[in-house]
Amino acid sequence: MTKVRDISNAIENFAPIRLQEDYDNAGLQVGDPDMEVSAVLLCLDVTEEILQEAIERSCNMIISHHPLIFRGLKNVTGKDPIQRIVIEALRNNVAIYSAHTNLDSAREGVSHEIGNILNLSDMKVLDPKPDDPSVGIGVIGDMKPTPKLEFLRRLKEKFNVKALKYSAHSPKLVIKRPAVCGGSGAFLIKKAIEEGADAIVTGDVKYHDFTSFGDDILIADIGHYESELCSSKIFSRIIRDRFPEMVVYFAEKESNPIAFL
């Protein structure tokens, strides 16, 4: 039987823990690494609703992109959602594993997956690690020249964006070399400009990012949640390639914590 440890190792072979940022907390969050896994539920964020779904679908392992335990716990009394999830997961023998910034920086990681969705070619890492240029945050690549508005409409459609923010004063009329970064990638805007990108697609862009760089590059903020939903597809491929008999579900109770009126 496949154990929690086996699935964890498979993910870490793809996205080594050493690639995570210093502030991060990737890895096994809750549970026994030697527990046998009956089925796996994949998600972006572990919520109480997601945990309940796992229990109802007889999944005893949840794999998420965002870590459940990010800043540490000083006590576990059930006073907030994270503590309640930990208690209920242990009570129901559900292991919780997360691969976050290590999955972002891995070869074929989150940004590369975004690039695949946009049919980019000749992709390379935008902000490579100093010791290995094949891994790092963000990617830049080429695409068939596409009018700006068509490019923006395609982003809305492919990533199911409810409200797309973009730099209104960008002089770019045709997009042919975009940079992309899952999650909060505004820190890469200047790097994208230096690398010759005519657009950058990411989430969590601030007002002053638009005012500072919007005249130099098309900035498209598709949302943090929307940009990282594709992480579950990566997890699915890893598990199904290594453990073809394993039952794997995509969470149906996944929901964006941000609403639009």
mmCIF file of C-alpha atoms in Angstrom:
data_model
loop_
_atom_site.group_PDB
_atom_site.id
_atom_site.type_symbol
_atom_site.label_atom_id
_atom_site.label_comp_id
_atom_site.label_asym_id
_atom_site.label_seq_id
_atom_site.Cartn_x
_atom_site.Cartn_y
_atom_site.Cartn_z
ATOM 1 C CA MET A 1 0.000 0.000 0.000
ATOM 2 C CA THR A 2 1.030 3.581 -0.692
ATOM 3 C CA LYS A 3 1.877 5.576 2.406
ATOM 4 C CA VAL A 4 1.814 9.291 3.159
ATOM 5 C CA ARG A 5 5.609 9.202 3.092
ATOM 6 C CA ASP A 6 5.605 7.743 -0.446
ATOM 7 C CA ILE A 7 3.387 10.494 -1.841
ATOM 8 C CA SER A 8 5.329 13.173 0.036
ATOM 9 C CA ASN A 9 8.581 11.867 -1.430
ATOM 10 C CA ALA A 10 7.138 11.839 -4.949
ATOM 11 C CA ILE A 11 6.104 15.490 -4.646
ATOM 12 C CA GLU A 12 9.448 16.463 -3.150
ATOM 13 C CA ASN A 13 11.316 14.707 -5.943
ATOM 14 C CA PHE A 14 9.479 17.068 -8.287
ATOM 15 C CA ALA A 15 9.618 20.118 -5.984
ATOM 16 C CA PRO A 16 12.463 19.700 -3.464
ATOM 17 C CA ILE A 17 11.917 21.312 -0.080
ATOM 18 C CA ARG A 18 15.257 23.125 -0.471
ATOM 19 C CA LEU A 19 13.590 25.316 -3.134
ATOM 20 C CA GLN A 20 11.120 26.879 -0.717
ATOM 21 C CA GLU A 21 11.604 30.443 0.459
ATOM 22 C CA ASP A 22 12.890 31.093 3.982
ATOM 23 C CA TYR A 23 9.493 32.285 5.227
ATOM 24 C CA ASP A 24 7.628 29.223 3.950
ATOM 25 C CA ASN A 25 6.463 26.006 5.640
ATOM 26 C CA ALA A 26 6.110 23.333 2.968
ATOM 27 C CA GLY A 27 5.895 19.623 3.755
ATOM 28 C CA LEU A 28 3.741 17.374 5.904
ATOM 29 C CA GLN A 29 1.566 19.600 8.093
ATOM 30 C CA VAL A 30 -0.574 17.056 9.945
ATOM 31 C CA GLY A 31 -0.526 13.286 10.232
ATOM 32 C CA ASP A 32 1.551 10.117 10.357
ATOM 33 C CA PRO A 33 4.013 9.711 7.458
ATOM 34 C CA ASP A 34 3.643 5.922 7.717
ATOM 35 C CA MET A 35 -0.162 5.919 7.383
ATOM 36 C CA GLU A 36 -1.515 4.065 4.353
ATOM 37 C CA VAL A 37 -3.358 6.347 1.918
ATOM 38 C CA SER A 38 -6.770 5.292 0.603
ATOM 39 C CA ALA A 39 -7.527 8.382 -1.519
ATOM 40 C CA VAL A 40 -6.204 11.923 -2.004
ATOM 41 C CA LEU A 41 -8.037 15.258 -2.218
ATOM 42 C CA LEU A 42 -6.277 18.135 -4.016
ATOM 43 C CA CYS A 43 -6.879 21.826 -3.275
ATOM 44 C CA LEU A 44 -5.358 25.289 -3.150
ATOM 45 C CA ASP A 45 -6.303 26.123 0.460
ATOM 46 C CA VAL A 46 -7.222 23.758 3.290
ATOM 47 C CA THR A 47 -10.485 24.986 4.812
ATOM 48 C CA GLU A 48 -12.961 23.380 7.179
ATOM 49 C CA GLU A 49 -15.215 22.735 4.179
ATOM 50 C CA ILE A 50 -12.382 21.050 2.293
ATOM 51 C CA LEU A 51 -11.582 18.836 5.284
ATOM 52 C CA GLN A 52 -15.240 17.826 5.570
ATOM 53 C CA GLU A 53 -15.271 16.999 1.870
ATOM 54 C CA ALA A 54 -12.207 14.795 2.337
ATOM 55 C CA ILE A 55 -13.913 12.935 5.186
ATOM 56 C CA GLU A 56 -17.136 12.509 3.196
ATOM 57 C CA ARG A 57 -15.244 11.194 0.155
ATOM 58 C CA SER A 58 -13.100 8.834 2.287
ATOM 59 C CA CYS A 59 -9.885 10.684 1.439
ATOM 60 C CA ASN A 60 -7.360 10.350 4.234
ATOM 61 C CA MET A 61 -4.788 12.678 2.650
ATOM 62 C CA ILE A 62 -5.218 16.290 1.547
ATOM 63 C CA ILE A 63 -2.585 17.944 -0.630
ATOM 64 C CA SER A 64 -2.686 21.736 -0.884
ATOM 65 C CA HIS A 65 -0.568 24.447 -2.455
ATOM 66 C CA HIS A 66 -0.916 26.925 0.426
ATOM 67 C CA PRO A 67 0.297 25.571 3.778
ATOM 68 C CA LEU A 68 -2.350 25.147 6.457
ATOM 69 C CA ILE A 69 0.184 25.919 9.200
ATOM 70 C CA PHE A 70 2.130 28.911 7.965
ATOM 71 C CA ARG A 71 3.223 30.941 10.975
ATOM 72 C CA GLY A 72 3.259 28.159 13.551
ATOM 73 C CA LEU A 73 0.911 27.239 16.378
ATOM 74 C CA LYS A 74 1.524 27.991 20.055
ATOM 75 C CA ASN A 75 -1.514 26.027 21.178
ATOM 76 C CA VAL A 76 -4.258 23.860 19.691
ATOM 77 C CA THR A 77 -7.532 24.662 21.441
ATOM 78 C CA GLY A 78 -9.909 25.011 18.512
ATOM 79 C CA LYS A 79 -10.271 28.777 18.840
ATOM 80 C CA ASP A 80 -9.703 29.460 15.124
ATOM 81 C CA PRO A 81 -10.239 27.591 11.827
ATOM 82 C CA ILE A 82 -6.638 26.394 11.537
ATOM 83 C CA GLN A 83 -6.691 24.854 14.996
ATOM 84 C CA ARG A 84 -10.081 23.255 14.366
ATOM 85 C CA ILE A 85 -8.818 21.753 11.117
ATOM 86 C CA VAL A 86 -5.783 20.286 12.870
ATOM 87 C CA ILE A 87 -7.966 18.771 15.601
ATOM 88 C CA GLU A 88 -10.508 17.309 13.160
ATOM 89 C CA ALA A 89 -7.822 16.036 10.790
ATOM 90 C CA LEU A 90 -6.087 14.158 13.613
ATOM 91 C CA ARG A 91 -9.426 12.906 14.955
ATOM 92 C CA ASN A 92 -10.354 11.528 11.511
ATOM 93 C CA ASN A 93 -6.872 10.298 10.519
ATOM 94 C CA VAL A 94 -6.531 12.731 7.624
ATOM 95 C CA ALA A 95 -2.966 13.724 6.697
ATOM 96 C CA ILE A 96 -2.377 17.219 5.300
ATOM 97 C CA TYR A 97 0.582 17.988 3.045
ATOM 98 C CA SER A 98 1.518 21.252 1.306
ATOM 99 C CA ALA A 99 3.964 22.215 -1.431
ATOM 100 C CA HIS A 100 4.105 25.990 -1.775
ATOM 101 C CA THR A 101 7.051 28.104 -2.919
ATOM 102 C CA ASN A 102 9.033 24.943 -3.675
ATOM 103 C CA LEU A 103 6.327 24.087 -6.236
ATOM 104 C CA ASP A 104 6.533 27.666 -7.534
ATOM 105 C CA SER A 105 10.286 27.364 -8.107
ATOM 106 C CA ALA A 106 10.378 23.775 -9.367
ATOM 107 C CA ARG A 107 11.067 22.844 -12.974
ATOM 108 C CA GLU A 108 7.657 22.644 -14.670
ATOM 109 C CA GLY A 109 6.168 24.338 -11.596
ATOM 110 C CA VAL A 110 3.207 26.700 -11.168
ATOM 111 C CA SER A 111 4.358 29.522 -13.460
ATOM 112 C CA HIS A 112 5.353 27.030 -16.138
ATOM 113 C CA GLU A 113 1.857 25.549 -15.889
ATOM 114 C CA ILE A 114 0.385 29.025 -16.448
ATOM 115 C CA GLY A 115 2.668 29.345 -19.470
ATOM 116 C CA ASN A 116 1.346 26.046 -20.828
ATOM 117 C CA ILE A 117 -2.243 27.279 -20.417
ATOM 118 C CA LEU A 118 -1.305 30.345 -22.502
ATOM 119 C CA ASN A 119 0.567 28.192 -25.067
ATOM 120 C CA LEU A 120 3.895 29.917 -24.473
ATOM 121 C CA SER A 121 6.974 28.505 -26.173
ATOM 122 C CA ASP A 122 10.691 28.665 -25.383
ATOM 123 C CA MET A 123 9.955 29.345 -21.725
ATOM 124 C CA LYS A 124 12.770 30.165 -19.332
ATOM 125 C CA VAL A 125 12.837 31.036 -15.651
ATOM 126 C CA LEU A 126 12.353 34.751 -15.045
ATOM 127 C CA ASP A 127 14.087 34.946 -11.647
ATOM 128 C CA PRO A 128 16.365 31.886 -11.411
ATOM 129 C CA LYS A 129 18.045 30.598 -8.277
ATOM 130 C CA PRO A 130 21.723 31.680 -8.158
ATOM 131 C CA ASP A 131 22.984 28.089 -8.059
ATOM 132 C CA ASP A 132 20.632 26.645 -10.701
ATOM 133 C CA PRO A 133 19.193 28.715 -13.577
ATOM 134 C CA SER A 134 16.670 25.965 -14.395
ATOM 135 C CA VAL A 135 14.634 26.640 -11.233
ATOM 136 C CA GLY A 136 13.212 29.816 -9.725
ATOM 137 C CA ILE A 137 10.199 32.115 -9.649
ATOM 138 C CA GLY A 138 8.206 33.087 -12.748
ATOM 139 C CA VAL A 139 8.751 32.299 -16.415
ATOM 140 C CA ILE A 140 8.982 34.295 -19.623
ATOM 141 C CA GLY A 141 8.218 32.920 -23.063
ATOM 142 C CA ASP A 142 7.032 33.601 -26.590
ATOM 143 C CA MET A 143 3.566 33.429 -28.076
ATOM 144 C CA LYS A 144 1.859 34.144 -31.363
ATOM 145 C CA PRO A 145 1.502 37.953 -31.622
ATOM 146 C CA THR A 146 -1.863 38.763 -30.056
ATOM 147 C CA PRO A 147 -3.671 42.136 -29.858
ATOM 148 C CA LYS A 148 -3.696 43.456 -26.302
ATOM 149 C CA LEU A 149 -7.446 43.305 -25.748
ATOM 150 C CA GLU A 150 -7.666 39.803 -27.178
ATOM 151 C CA PHE A 151 -4.840 38.759 -24.848
ATOM 152 C CA LEU A 152 -6.672 40.230 -21.850
ATOM 153 C CA ARG A 153 -9.954 38.576 -22.835
ATOM 154 C CA ARG A 154 -8.136 35.257 -23.158
ATOM 155 C CA LEU A 155 -6.780 35.652 -19.619
ATOM 156 C CA LYS A 156 -10.295 36.266 -18.287
ATOM 157 C CA GLU A 157 -11.624 33.187 -20.035
ATOM 158 C CA LYS A 158 -8.825 30.725 -19.333
ATOM 159 C CA PHE A 159 -8.436 31.638 -15.657
ATOM 160 C CA ASN A 160 -12.114 32.403 -14.978
ATOM 161 C CA VAL A 161 -11.293 35.927 -13.796
ATOM 162 C CA LYS A 162 -14.282 37.884 -12.486
ATOM 163 C CA ALA A 163 -12.592 41.296 -12.466
ATOM 164 C CA LEU A 164 -9.357 41.658 -14.421
ATOM 165 C CA LYS A 165 -7.158 44.592 -13.452
ATOM 166 C CA TYR A 166 -4.648 45.815 -16.033
ATOM 167 C CA SER A 167 -2.478 48.854 -16.689
ATOM 168 C CA ALA A 168 -4.746 51.239 -18.579
ATOM 169 C CA HIS A 169 -1.951 53.405 -19.986
ATOM 170 C CA SER A 170 0.285 50.657 -21.337
ATOM 171 C CA PRO A 171 1.402 51.546 -24.889
ATOM 172 C CA LYS A 172 1.713 47.853 -25.824
ATOM 173 C CA LEU A 173 -0.743 47.080 -28.610
ATOM 174 C CA VAL A 174 0.408 43.557 -29.420
ATOM 175 C CA ILE A 175 1.608 40.932 -26.949
ATOM 176 C CA LYS A 176 4.194 38.421 -28.095
ATOM 177 C CA ARG A 177 6.537 37.875 -25.140
ATOM 178 C CA PRO A 178 4.710 37.731 -21.785
ATOM 179 C CA ALA A 179 6.089 36.912 -18.372
ATOM 180 C CA VAL A 180 3.923 35.041 -15.870
ATOM 181 C CA CYS A 181 4.101 34.321 -12.157
ATOM 182 C CA GLY A 182 1.606 32.461 -9.993
ATOM 183 C CA GLY A 183 0.513 34.138 -6.773
ATOM 184 C CA SER A 184 2.053 37.444 -5.674
ATOM 185 C CA GLY A 185 4.466 38.281 -8.480
ATOM 186 C CA ALA A 186 4.455 42.067 -8.585
ATOM 187 C CA PHE A 187 8.055 42.072 -7.319
ATOM 188 C CA LEU A 188 9.026 40.629 -10.721
ATOM 189 C CA ILE A 189 7.627 43.470 -12.841
ATOM 190 C CA LYS A 190 10.946 45.294 -13.126
ATOM 191 C CA LYS A 191 12.736 42.025 -13.899
ATOM 192 C CA ALA A 192 10.192 41.257 -16.633
ATOM 193 C CA ILE A 193 10.845 44.658 -18.222
ATOM 194 C CA GLU A 194 14.605 44.034 -18.111
ATOM 195 C CA GLU A 195 14.114 40.667 -19.823
ATOM 196 C CA GLY A 196 12.148 42.245 -22.671
ATOM 197 C CA ALA A 197 8.647 41.139 -21.714
ATOM 198 C CA ASP A 198 5.798 43.196 -23.134
ATOM 199 C CA ALA A 199 3.328 41.899 -20.516
ATOM 200 C CA ILE A 200 3.354 40.327 -17.069
ATOM 201 C CA VAL A 201 0.533 38.180 -15.732
ATOM 202 C CA THR A 202 0.331 37.656 -11.965
ATOM 203 C CA GLY A 203 -1.717 38.462 -8.843
ATOM 204 C CA ASP A 204 -1.736 40.943 -5.954
ATOM 205 C CA VAL A 205 -0.518 43.959 -7.931
ATOM 206 C CA LYS A 206 -0.613 47.207 -5.949
ATOM 207 C CA TYR A 207 -1.809 50.586 -7.197
ATOM 208 C CA HIS A 208 1.711 52.033 -7.211
ATOM 209 C CA ASP A 209 2.980 49.077 -9.239
ATOM 210 C CA PHE A 210 0.576 50.170 -11.963
ATOM 211 C CA THR A 211 1.591 53.831 -11.701
ATOM 212 C CA SER A 212 5.326 53.031 -11.575
ATOM 213 C CA PHE A 213 5.545 50.506 -14.406
ATOM 214 C CA GLY A 214 2.290 50.667 -16.360
ATOM 215 C CA ASP A 215 3.798 52.880 -19.061
ATOM 216 C CA ASP A 216 6.540 50.331 -19.748
ATOM 217 C CA ILE A 217 4.732 47.003 -19.753
ATOM 218 C CA LEU A 218 1.198 45.616 -19.821
ATOM 219 C CA ILE A 219 0.429 44.507 -16.251
ATOM 220 C CA ALA A 220 -2.441 42.034 -15.865
ATOM 221 C CA ASP A 221 -3.591 41.126 -12.360
ATOM 222 C CA ILE A 222 -5.687 37.950 -12.687
ATOM 223 C CA GLY A 223 -5.880 37.370 -8.925
ATOM 224 C CA HIS A 224 -3.848 35.257 -6.534
ATOM 225 C CA TYR A 225 -6.463 32.502 -6.276
ATOM 226 C CA GLU A 226 -7.088 32.314 -10.020
ATOM 227 C CA SER A 227 -3.388 32.154 -10.870
ATOM 228 C CA GLU A 228 -2.670 29.195 -8.574
ATOM 229 C CA LEU A 229 -5.639 26.879 -9.054
ATOM 230 C CA CYS A 230 -3.518 25.080 -11.646
ATOM 231 C CA SER A 231 -1.268 23.764 -8.831
ATOM 232 C CA SER A 232 -3.734 20.898 -8.293
ATOM 233 C CA LYS A 233 -3.171 19.759 -11.883
ATOM 234 C CA ILE A 234 0.541 19.448 -11.149
ATOM 235 C CA PHE A 235 -0.126 17.410 -8.001
ATOM 236 C CA SER A 236 -2.490 15.167 -9.949
ATOM 237 C CA ARG A 237 0.114 14.406 -12.626
ATOM 238 C CA ILE A 238 2.791 13.641 -10.040
ATOM 239 C CA ILE A 239 0.592 11.197 -8.133
ATOM 240 C CA ARG A 240 -0.985 9.503 -11.142
ATOM 241 C CA ASP A 241 2.387 9.036 -12.848
ATOM 242 C CA ARG A 242 3.955 7.502 -9.748
ATOM 243 C CA PHE A 243 0.896 5.762 -8.238
ATOM 244 C CA PRO A 244 -1.508 5.019 -11.122
ATOM 245 C CA GLU A 245 -3.884 3.042 -8.896
ATOM 246 C CA MET A 246 -4.300 5.831 -6.352
ATOM 247 C CA VAL A 247 -7.743 7.474 -6.180
ATOM 248 C CA VAL A 248 -7.290 11.235 -6.662
ATOM 249 C CA TYR A 249 -10.018 13.889 -6.459
ATOM 250 C CA PHE A 250 -10.045 17.609 -7.167
ATOM 251 C CA ALA A 251 -11.828 19.432 -4.345
ATOM 252 C CA GLU A 252 -15.366 20.443 -5.251
ATOM 253 C CA LYS A 253 -15.694 22.825 -2.286
ATOM 254 C CA GLU A 254 -12.752 24.959 -3.401
ATOM 255 C CA SER A 255 -13.777 28.605 -3.235
ATOM 256 C CA ASN A 256 -12.187 31.993 -3.686
ATOM 257 C CA PRO A 257 -11.982 33.847 -0.344
ATOM 258 C CA ILE A 258 -12.418 37.095 -2.323
ATOM 259 C CA ALA A 259 -15.896 37.943 -3.632
ATOM 260 C CA PHE A 260 -16.896 40.502 -6.262
ATOM 261 C CA LEU A 261 -20.095 42.568 -6.138
#
